[in-house]
mmCIF file of C-alpha atoms in Angstrom:
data_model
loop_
_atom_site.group_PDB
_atom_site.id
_atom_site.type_symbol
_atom_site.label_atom_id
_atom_site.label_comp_id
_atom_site.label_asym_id
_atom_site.label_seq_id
_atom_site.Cartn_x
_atom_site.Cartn_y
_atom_site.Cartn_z
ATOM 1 C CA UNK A 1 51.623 -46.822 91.680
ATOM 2 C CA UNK A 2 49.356 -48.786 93.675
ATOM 3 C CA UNK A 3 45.548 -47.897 94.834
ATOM 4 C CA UNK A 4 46.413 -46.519 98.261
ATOM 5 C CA UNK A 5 49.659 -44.082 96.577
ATOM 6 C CA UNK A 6 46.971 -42.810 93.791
ATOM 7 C CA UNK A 7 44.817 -41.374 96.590
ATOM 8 C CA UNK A 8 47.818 -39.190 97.285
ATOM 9 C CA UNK A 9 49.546 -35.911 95.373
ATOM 10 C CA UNK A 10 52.796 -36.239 94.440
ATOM 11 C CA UNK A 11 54.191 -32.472 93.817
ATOM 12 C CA UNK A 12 57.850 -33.262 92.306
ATOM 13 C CA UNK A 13 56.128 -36.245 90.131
ATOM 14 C CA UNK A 14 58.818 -39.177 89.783
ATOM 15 C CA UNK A 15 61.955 -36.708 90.235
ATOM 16 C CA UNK A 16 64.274 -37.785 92.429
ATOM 17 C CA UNK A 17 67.926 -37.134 94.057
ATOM 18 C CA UNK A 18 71.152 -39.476 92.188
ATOM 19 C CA UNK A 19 73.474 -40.473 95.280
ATOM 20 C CA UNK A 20 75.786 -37.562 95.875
ATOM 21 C CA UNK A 21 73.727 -35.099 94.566
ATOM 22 C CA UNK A 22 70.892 -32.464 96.280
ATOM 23 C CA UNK A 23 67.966 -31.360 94.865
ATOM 24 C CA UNK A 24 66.371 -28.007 95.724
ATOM 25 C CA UNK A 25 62.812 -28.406 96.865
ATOM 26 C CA UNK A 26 62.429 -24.613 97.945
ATOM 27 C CA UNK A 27 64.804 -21.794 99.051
ATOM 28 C CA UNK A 28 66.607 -23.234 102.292
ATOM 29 C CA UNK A 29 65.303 -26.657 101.480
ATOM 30 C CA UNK A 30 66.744 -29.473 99.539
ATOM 31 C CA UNK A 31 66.756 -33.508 100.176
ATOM 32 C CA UNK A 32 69.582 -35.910 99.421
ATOM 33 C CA UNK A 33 69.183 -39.176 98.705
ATOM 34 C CA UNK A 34 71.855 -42.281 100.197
ATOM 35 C CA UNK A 35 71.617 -45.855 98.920
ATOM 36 C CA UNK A 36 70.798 -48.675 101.433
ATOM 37 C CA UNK A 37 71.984 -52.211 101.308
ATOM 38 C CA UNK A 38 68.796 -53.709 101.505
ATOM 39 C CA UNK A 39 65.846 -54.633 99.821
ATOM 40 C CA UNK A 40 64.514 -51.019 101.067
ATOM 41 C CA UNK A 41 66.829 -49.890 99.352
ATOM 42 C CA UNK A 42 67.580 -45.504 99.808
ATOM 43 C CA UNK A 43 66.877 -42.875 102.234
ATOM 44 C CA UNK A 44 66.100 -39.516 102.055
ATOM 45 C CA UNK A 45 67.989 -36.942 104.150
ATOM 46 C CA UNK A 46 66.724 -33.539 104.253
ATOM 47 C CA UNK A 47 68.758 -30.238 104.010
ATOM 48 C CA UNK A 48 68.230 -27.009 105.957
ATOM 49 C CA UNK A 49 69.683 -23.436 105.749
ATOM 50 C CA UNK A 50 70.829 -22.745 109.019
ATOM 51 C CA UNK A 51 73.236 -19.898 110.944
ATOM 52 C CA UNK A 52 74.883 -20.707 114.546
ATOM 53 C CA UNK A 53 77.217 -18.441 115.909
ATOM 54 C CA UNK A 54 76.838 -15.948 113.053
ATOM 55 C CA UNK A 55 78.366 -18.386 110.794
ATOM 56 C CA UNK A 56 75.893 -19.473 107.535
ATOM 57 C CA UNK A 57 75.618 -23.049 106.314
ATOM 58 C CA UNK A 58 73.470 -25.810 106.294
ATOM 59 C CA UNK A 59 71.804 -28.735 109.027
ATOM 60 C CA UNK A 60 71.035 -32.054 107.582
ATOM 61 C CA UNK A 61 68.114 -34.048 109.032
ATOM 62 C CA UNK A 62 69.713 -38.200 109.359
ATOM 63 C CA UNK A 63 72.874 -39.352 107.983
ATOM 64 C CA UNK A 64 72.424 -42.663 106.563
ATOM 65 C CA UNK A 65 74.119 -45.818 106.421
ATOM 66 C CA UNK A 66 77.865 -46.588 107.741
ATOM 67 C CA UNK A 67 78.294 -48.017 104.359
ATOM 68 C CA UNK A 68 81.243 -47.302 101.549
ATOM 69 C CA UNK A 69 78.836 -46.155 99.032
ATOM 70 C CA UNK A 70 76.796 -43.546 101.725
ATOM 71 C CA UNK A 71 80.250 -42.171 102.603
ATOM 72 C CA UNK A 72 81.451 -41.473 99.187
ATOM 73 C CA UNK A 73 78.281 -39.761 97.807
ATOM 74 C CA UNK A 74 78.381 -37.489 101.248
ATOM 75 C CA UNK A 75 81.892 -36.816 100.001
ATOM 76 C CA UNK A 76 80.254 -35.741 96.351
ATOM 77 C CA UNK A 77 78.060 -33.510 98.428
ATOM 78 C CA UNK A 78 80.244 -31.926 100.912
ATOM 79 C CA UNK A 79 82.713 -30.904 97.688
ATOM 80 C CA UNK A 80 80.131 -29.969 95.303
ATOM 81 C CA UNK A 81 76.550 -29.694 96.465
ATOM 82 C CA UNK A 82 76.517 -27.211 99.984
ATOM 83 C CA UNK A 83 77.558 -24.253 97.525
ATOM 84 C CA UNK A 84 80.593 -24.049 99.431
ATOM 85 C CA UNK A 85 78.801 -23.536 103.091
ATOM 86 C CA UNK A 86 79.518 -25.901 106.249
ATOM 87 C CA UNK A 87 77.666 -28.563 107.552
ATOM 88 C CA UNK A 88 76.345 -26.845 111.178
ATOM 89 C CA UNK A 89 73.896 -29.157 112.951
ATOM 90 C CA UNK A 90 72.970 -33.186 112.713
ATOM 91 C CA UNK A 91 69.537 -33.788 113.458
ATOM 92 C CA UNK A 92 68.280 -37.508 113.831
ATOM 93 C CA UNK A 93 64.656 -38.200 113.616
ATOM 94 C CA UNK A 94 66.001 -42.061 115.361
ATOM 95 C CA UNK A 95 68.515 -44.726 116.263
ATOM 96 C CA UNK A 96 68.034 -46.997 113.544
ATOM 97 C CA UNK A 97 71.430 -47.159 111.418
ATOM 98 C CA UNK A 98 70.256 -45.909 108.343
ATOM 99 C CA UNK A 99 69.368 -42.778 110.185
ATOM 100 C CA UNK A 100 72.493 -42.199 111.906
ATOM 101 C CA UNK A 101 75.095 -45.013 110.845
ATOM 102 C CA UNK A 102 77.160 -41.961 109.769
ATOM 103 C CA UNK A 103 76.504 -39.505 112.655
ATOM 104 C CA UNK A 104 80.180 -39.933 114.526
ATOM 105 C CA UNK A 105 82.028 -40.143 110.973
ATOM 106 C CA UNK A 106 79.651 -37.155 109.553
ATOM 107 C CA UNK A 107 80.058 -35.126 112.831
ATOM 108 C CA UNK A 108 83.989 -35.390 112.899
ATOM 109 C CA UNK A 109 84.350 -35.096 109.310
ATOM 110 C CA UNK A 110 82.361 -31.845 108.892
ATOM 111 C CA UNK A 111 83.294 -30.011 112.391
ATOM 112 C CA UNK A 112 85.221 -27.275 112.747
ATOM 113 C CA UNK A 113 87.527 -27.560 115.595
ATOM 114 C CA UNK A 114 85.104 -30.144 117.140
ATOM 115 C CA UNK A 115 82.672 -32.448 115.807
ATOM 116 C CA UNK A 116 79.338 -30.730 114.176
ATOM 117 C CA UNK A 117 76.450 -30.806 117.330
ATOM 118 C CA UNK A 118 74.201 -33.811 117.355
ATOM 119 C CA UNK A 119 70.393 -33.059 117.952
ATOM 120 C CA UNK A 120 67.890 -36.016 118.821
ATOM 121 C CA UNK A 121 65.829 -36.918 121.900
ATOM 122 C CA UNK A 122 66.988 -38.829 124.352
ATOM 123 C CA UNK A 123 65.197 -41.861 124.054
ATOM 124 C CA UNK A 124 67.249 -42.216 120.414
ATOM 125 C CA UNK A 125 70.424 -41.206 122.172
ATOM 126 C CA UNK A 126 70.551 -43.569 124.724
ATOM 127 C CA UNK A 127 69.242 -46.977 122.226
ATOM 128 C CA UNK A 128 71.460 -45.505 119.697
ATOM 129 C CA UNK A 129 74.875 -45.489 121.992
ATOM 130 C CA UNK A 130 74.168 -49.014 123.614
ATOM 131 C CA UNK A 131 73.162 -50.835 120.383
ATOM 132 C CA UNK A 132 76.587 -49.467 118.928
ATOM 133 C CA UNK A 133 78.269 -50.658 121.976
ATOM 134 C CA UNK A 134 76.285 -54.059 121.476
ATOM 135 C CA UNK A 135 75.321 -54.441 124.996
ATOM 136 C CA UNK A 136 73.439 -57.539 126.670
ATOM 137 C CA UNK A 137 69.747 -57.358 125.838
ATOM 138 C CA UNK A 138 69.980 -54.704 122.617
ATOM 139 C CA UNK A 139 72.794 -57.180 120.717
ATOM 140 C CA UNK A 140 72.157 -59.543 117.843
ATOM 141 C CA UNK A 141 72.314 -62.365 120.345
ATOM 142 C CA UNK A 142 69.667 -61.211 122.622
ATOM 143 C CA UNK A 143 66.979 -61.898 119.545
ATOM 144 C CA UNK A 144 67.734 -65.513 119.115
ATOM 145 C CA UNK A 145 66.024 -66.552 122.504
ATOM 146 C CA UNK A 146 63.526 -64.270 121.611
ATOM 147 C CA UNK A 147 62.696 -65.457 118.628
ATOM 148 C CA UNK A 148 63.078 -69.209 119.578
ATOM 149 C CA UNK A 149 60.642 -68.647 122.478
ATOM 150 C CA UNK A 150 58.277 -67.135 119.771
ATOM 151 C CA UNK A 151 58.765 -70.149 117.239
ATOM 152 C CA UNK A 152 61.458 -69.765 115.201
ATOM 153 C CA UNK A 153 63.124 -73.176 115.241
ATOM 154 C CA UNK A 154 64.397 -73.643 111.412
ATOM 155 C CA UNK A 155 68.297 -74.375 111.856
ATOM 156 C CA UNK A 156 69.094 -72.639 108.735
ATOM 157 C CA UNK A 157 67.708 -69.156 109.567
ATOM 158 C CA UNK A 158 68.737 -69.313 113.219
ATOM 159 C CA UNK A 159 71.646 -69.907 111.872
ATOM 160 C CA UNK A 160 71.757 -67.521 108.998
ATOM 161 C CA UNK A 161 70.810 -65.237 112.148
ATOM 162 C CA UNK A 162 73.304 -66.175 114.459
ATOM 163 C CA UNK A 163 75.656 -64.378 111.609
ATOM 164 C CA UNK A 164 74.401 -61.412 111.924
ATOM 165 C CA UNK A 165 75.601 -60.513 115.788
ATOM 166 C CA UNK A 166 77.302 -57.644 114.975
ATOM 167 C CA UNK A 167 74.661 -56.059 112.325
ATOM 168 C CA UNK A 168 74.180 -52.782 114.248
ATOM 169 C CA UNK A 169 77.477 -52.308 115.069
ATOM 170 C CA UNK A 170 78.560 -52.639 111.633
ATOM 171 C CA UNK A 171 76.181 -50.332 110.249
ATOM 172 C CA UNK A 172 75.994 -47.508 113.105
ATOM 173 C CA UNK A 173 80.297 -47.996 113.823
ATOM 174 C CA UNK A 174 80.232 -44.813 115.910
ATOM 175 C CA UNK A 175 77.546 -42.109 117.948
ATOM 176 C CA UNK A 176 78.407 -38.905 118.674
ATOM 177 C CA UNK A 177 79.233 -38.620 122.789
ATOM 178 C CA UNK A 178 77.091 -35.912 123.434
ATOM 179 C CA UNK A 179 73.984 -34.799 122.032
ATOM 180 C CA UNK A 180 71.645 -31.541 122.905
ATOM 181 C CA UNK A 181 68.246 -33.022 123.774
ATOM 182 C CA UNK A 182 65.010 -32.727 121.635
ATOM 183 C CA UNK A 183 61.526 -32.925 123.338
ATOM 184 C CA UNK A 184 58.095 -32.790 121.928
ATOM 185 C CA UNK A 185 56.914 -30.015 121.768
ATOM 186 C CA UNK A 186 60.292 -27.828 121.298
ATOM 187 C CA UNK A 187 60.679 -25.058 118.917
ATOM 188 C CA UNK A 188 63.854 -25.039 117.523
ATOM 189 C CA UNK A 189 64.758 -22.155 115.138
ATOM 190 C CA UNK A 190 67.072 -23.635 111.822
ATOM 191 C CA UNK A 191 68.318 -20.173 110.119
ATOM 192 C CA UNK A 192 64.988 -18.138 110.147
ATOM 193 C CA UNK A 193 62.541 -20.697 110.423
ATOM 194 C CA UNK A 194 61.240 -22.380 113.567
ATOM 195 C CA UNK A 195 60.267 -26.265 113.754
ATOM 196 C CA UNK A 196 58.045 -27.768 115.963
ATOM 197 C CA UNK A 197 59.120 -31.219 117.936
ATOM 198 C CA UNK A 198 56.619 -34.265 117.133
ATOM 199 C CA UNK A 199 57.824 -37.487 119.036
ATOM 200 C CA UNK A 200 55.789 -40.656 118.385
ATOM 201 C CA UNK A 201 56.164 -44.089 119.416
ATOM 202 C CA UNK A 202 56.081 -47.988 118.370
ATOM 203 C CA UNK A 203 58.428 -47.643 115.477
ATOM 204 C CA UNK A 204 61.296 -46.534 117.795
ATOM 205 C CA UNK A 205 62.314 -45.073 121.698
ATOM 206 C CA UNK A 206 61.362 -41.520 120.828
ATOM 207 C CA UNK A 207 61.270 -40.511 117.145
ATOM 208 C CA UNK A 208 61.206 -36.943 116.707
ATOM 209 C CA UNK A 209 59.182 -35.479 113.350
ATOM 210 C CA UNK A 210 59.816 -32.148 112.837
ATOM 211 C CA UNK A 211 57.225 -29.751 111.418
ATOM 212 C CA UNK A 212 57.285 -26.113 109.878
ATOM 213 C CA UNK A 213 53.956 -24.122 109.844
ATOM 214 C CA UNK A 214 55.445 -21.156 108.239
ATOM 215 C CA UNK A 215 56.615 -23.258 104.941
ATOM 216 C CA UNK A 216 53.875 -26.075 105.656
ATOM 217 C CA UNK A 217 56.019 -28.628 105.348
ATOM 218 C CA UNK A 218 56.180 -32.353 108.360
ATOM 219 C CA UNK A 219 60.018 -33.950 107.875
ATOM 220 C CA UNK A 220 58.055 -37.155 108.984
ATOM 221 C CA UNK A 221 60.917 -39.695 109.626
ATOM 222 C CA UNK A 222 59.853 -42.945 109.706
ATOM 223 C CA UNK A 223 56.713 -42.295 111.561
ATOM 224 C CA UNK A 224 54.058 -41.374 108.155
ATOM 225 C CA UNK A 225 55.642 -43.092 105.084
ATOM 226 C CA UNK A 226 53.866 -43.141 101.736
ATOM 227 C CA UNK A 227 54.189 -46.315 100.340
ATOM 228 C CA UNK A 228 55.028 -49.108 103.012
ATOM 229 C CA UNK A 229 53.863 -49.366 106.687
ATOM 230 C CA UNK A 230 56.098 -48.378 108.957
ATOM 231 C CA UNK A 231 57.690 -51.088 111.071
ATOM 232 C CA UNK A 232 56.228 -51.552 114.813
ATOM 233 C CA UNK A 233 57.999 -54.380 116.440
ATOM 234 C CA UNK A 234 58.245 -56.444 119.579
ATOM 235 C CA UNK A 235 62.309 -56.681 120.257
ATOM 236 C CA UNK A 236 63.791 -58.804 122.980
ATOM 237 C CA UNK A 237 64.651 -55.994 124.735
ATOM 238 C CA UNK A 238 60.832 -54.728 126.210
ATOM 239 C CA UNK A 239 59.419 -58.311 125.145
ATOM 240 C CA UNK A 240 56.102 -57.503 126.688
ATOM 241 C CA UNK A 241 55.783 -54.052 124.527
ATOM 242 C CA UNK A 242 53.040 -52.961 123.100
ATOM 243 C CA UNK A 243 54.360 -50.898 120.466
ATOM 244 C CA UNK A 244 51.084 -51.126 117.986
ATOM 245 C CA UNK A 245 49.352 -49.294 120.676
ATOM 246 C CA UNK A 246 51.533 -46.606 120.457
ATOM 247 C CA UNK A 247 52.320 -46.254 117.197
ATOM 248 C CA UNK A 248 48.712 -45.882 116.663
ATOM 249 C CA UNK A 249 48.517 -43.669 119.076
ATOM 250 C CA UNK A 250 51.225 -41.323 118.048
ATOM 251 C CA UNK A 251 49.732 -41.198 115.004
ATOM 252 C CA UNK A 252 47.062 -38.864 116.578
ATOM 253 C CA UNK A 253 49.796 -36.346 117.265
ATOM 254 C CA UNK A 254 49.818 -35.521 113.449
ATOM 255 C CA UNK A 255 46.066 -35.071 112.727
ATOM 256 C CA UNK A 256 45.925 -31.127 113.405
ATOM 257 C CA UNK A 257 48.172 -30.584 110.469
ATOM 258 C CA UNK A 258 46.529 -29.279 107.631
ATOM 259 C CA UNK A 259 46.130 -31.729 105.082
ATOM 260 C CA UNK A 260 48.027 -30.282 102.069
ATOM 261 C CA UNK A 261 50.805 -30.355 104.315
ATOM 262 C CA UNK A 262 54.106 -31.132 102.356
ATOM 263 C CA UNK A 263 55.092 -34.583 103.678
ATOM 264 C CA UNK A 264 58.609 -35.641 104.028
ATOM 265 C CA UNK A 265 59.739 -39.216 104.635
ATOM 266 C CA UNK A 266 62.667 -41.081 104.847
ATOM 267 C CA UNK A 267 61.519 -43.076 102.538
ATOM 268 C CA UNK A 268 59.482 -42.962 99.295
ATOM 269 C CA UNK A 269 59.271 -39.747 97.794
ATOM 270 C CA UNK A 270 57.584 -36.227 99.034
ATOM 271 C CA UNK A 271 53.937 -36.302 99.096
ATOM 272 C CA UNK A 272 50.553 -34.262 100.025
ATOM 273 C CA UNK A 273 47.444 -35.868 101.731
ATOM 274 C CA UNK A 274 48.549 -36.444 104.963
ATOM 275 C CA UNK A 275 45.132 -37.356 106.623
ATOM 276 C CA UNK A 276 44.320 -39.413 103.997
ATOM 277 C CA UNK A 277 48.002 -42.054 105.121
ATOM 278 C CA UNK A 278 47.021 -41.471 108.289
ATOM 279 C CA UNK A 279 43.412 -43.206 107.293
ATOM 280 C CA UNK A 280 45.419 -45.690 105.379
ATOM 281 C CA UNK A 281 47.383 -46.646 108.049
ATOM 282 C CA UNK A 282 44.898 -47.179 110.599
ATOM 283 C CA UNK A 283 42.812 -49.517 108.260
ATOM 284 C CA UNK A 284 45.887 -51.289 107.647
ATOM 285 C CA UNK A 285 46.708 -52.080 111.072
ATOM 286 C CA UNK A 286 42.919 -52.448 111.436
ATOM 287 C CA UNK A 287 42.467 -55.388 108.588
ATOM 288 C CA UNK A 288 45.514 -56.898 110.321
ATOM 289 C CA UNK A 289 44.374 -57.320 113.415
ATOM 290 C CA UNK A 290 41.198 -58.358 112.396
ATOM 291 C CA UNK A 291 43.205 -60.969 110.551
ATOM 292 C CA UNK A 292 45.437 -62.499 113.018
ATOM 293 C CA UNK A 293 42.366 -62.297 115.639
ATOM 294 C CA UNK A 294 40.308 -64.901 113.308
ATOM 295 C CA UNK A 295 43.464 -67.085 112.954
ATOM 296 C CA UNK A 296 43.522 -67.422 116.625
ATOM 297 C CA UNK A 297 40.935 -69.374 116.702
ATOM 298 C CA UNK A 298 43.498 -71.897 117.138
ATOM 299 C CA UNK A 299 46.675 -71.850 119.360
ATOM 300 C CA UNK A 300 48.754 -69.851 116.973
ATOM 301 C CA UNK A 301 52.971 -68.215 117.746
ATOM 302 C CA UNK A 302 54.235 -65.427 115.963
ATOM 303 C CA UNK A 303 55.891 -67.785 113.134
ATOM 304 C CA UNK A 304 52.554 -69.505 112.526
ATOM 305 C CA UNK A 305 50.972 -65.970 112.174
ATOM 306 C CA UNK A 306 54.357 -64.229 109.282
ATOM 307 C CA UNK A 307 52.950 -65.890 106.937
ATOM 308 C CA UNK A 308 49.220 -64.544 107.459
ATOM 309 C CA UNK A 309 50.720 -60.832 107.325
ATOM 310 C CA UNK A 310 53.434 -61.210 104.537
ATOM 311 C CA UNK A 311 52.860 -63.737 101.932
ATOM 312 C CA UNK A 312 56.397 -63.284 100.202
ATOM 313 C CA UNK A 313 59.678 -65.604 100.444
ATOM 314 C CA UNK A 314 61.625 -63.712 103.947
ATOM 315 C CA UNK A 315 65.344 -63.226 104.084
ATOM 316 C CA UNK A 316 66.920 -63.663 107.542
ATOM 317 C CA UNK A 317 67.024 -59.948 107.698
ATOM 318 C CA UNK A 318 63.437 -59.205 106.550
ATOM 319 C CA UNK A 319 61.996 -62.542 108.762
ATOM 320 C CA UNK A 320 63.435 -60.076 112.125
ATOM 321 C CA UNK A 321 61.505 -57.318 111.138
ATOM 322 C CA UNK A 322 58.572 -59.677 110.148
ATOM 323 C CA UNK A 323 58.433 -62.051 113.338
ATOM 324 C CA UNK A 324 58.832 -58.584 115.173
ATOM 325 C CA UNK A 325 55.740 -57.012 113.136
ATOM 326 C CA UNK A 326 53.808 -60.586 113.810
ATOM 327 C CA UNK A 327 54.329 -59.726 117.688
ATOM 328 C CA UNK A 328 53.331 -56.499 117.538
ATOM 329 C CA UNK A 329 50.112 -57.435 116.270
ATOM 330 C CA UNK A 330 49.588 -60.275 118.258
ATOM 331 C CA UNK A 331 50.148 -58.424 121.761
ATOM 332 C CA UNK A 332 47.967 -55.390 121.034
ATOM 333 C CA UNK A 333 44.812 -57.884 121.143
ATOM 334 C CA UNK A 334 46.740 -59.748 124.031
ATOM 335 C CA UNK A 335 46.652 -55.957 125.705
ATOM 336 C CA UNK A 336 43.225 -55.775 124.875
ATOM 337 C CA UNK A 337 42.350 -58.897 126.354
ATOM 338 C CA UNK A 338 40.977 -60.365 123.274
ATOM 339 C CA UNK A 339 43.960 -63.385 123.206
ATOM 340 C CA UNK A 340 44.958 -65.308 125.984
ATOM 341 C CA UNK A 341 48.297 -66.603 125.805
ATOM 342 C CA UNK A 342 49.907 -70.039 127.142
ATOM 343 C CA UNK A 343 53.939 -71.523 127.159
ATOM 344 C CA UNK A 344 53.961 -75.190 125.891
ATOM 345 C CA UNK A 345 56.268 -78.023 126.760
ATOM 346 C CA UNK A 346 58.112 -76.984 123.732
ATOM 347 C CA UNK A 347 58.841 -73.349 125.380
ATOM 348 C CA UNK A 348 57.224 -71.595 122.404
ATOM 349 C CA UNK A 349 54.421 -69.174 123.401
ATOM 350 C CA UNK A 350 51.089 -69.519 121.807
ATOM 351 C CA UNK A 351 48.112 -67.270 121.699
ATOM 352 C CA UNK A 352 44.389 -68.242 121.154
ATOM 353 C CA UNK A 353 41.286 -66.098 121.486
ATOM 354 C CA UNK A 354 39.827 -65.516 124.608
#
């Protein structure tokens, strides 16, 4: 446990979920954990009693990964762990695929007579369909001129991303084609409790957090994690973004919770203290910028400034989320006016402070 995790409380100490199993956290509450094939490597989905039509069962909060392994320990817990009650409602906190890779195959597979409904905001709905479709500007292509223009000129992990073209689609095969919209702000009632709508920004379109006053309990997504940052990146798709800025600023949205709030996130295990990873965060992002700012003394792009924010060896699928991180960071003090920003003959975009 590092410094920053021993300033938080832990309630279920180092007790976790095996794949294909569900552990009860409280009546009407249990999580499930699905392997990921990556270096982060599980996510936590989140089970709710629920009743629709007068018929009992369960919701699940994200589906993971459209991977061989997440579909065979969903099959262990569709046989053994729901008690015998149906799968009623798909909720997805976001677009990304570990979130809802599974939501078409999940949806079919567990509906009765049609596919199970499929709750998110629109924002996620909309990313989430054309990125499965791989359309022009949200494709794997669309990030190699992105990147280039940004810096990235080694052959062997252009090339290595070049490969990848059809990551998303491979990993998210299938969306649901319709969806009933969540806002912020909603209350939706899952069996006899109600759940507040928090969407936040930066990390995706529209996230939606969902929170519970009556059992005290935030199913955070991706938006408060305990133990990593969460990613906020500049894709090619909004290349101007300032994602940073919102993130940050969604971030705001979760303050008036109490702090002994029970924390759920998709990744990392439960956790109490949620002001105090809110503080975290902030510094964080705070010492970053502060960072990259004195490192512009010079003309610096976003591949001069990766190595500045993570001092490890990259894969090609880490460097993505790294160069987009590096952007992030870069065009929040651009924003702010505190970088000015020039295009050399080479084509790659440079920033230096104002």
């Amino acid at each position: 446990m590092n410094p920053l995790e021993a300033q938080l409380h832990y309630p279920f100490g180092d007790t976790i979920p095996l794949p294909g199993s569900v552990q009860e956290l409280a009546p009407g509450l249990a999580w499930i954990r699905m392997p990921l094939p990556f270096a982060l490597d599980h996510i936590n989905l989140w089970l709710l009693r629920d009743e629709q039509e007068g018929l009992a069962g369960w919701s699940v909060v994200d589906c993971g990964a459209a991977t061989d392994a997440t579909r065979a320990a969903w099959e262990q817990v569709l046989a053994h762990g729901l008690d015998g009650a149906p799968l009623l409602r798909i909720f997805a906190t976001h677009c990304h695929p570990d979130h809802v890779g599974l939501s078409g195959w999940l949806g079919e597979r567990v509906g009765t007579g049609s596919a199970a409904p499929f709750w998110t905001t629109a924002g996620e709905f909309a990313f989430a369909r054309m990125m499965a479709a791989a359309l022009p500007g949200v494709d794997g292509p669309s990030a190699i001129p992105h990147f280039e223009r940004h810096g990235l000129v080694d052959p062997t992990m252009l090339a290595q991303m070049r490969s990848r073209k059809n990551y998303y689609p491979s990993l998210v095969p299938a969306v649901p084609e319709a969806y009933t919209r969540l806002r912020d702000g909603d209350l939706v009632h899952v069996g006899g409790v109600q759940w507040r709508v928090i969407t936040g920004f930066g990390h995706s379109p529209e996230h939606a957090a969902l929170y519970a006053q009556a059992l005290g309990v935030l199913i955070s997504g991706d938006m408060v994690l305990p133990r990593i940052s969460t990613n906020v990146s500049v894709f090619a798709v909004e290349p101007e973004g300032n994602p940073l800025a919102l993130y940050l600023e969604s971030l705001e949205k979760f303050t008036n919770l109490p702090e002994d709030t029970l924390v759920l996130p998709s990744h990392g295990k439960p956790f109490r203290g949620l002001h105090t990873r809110i503080r975290q965060l902030r510094e964080h992002h705070a010492a970053r910028l502060a960072e990259v700012l004195v490192a512009c003394a010079t003309p610096m792009s976003a591949v001069d400034i990766v190595p500045l924010m993570f001092r490890r060896q990259l894969d090609a699928h880490q460097l993505s989320f790294a160069l987009g991180e590096a952007l992030a960071h870069l065009h929040k003090l651009w924003h702010e006016g505190l970088l000015r920003r020039s295009r050399g003959a080479d084509g790659v975009v440079r920033v230096q402070r104002a």
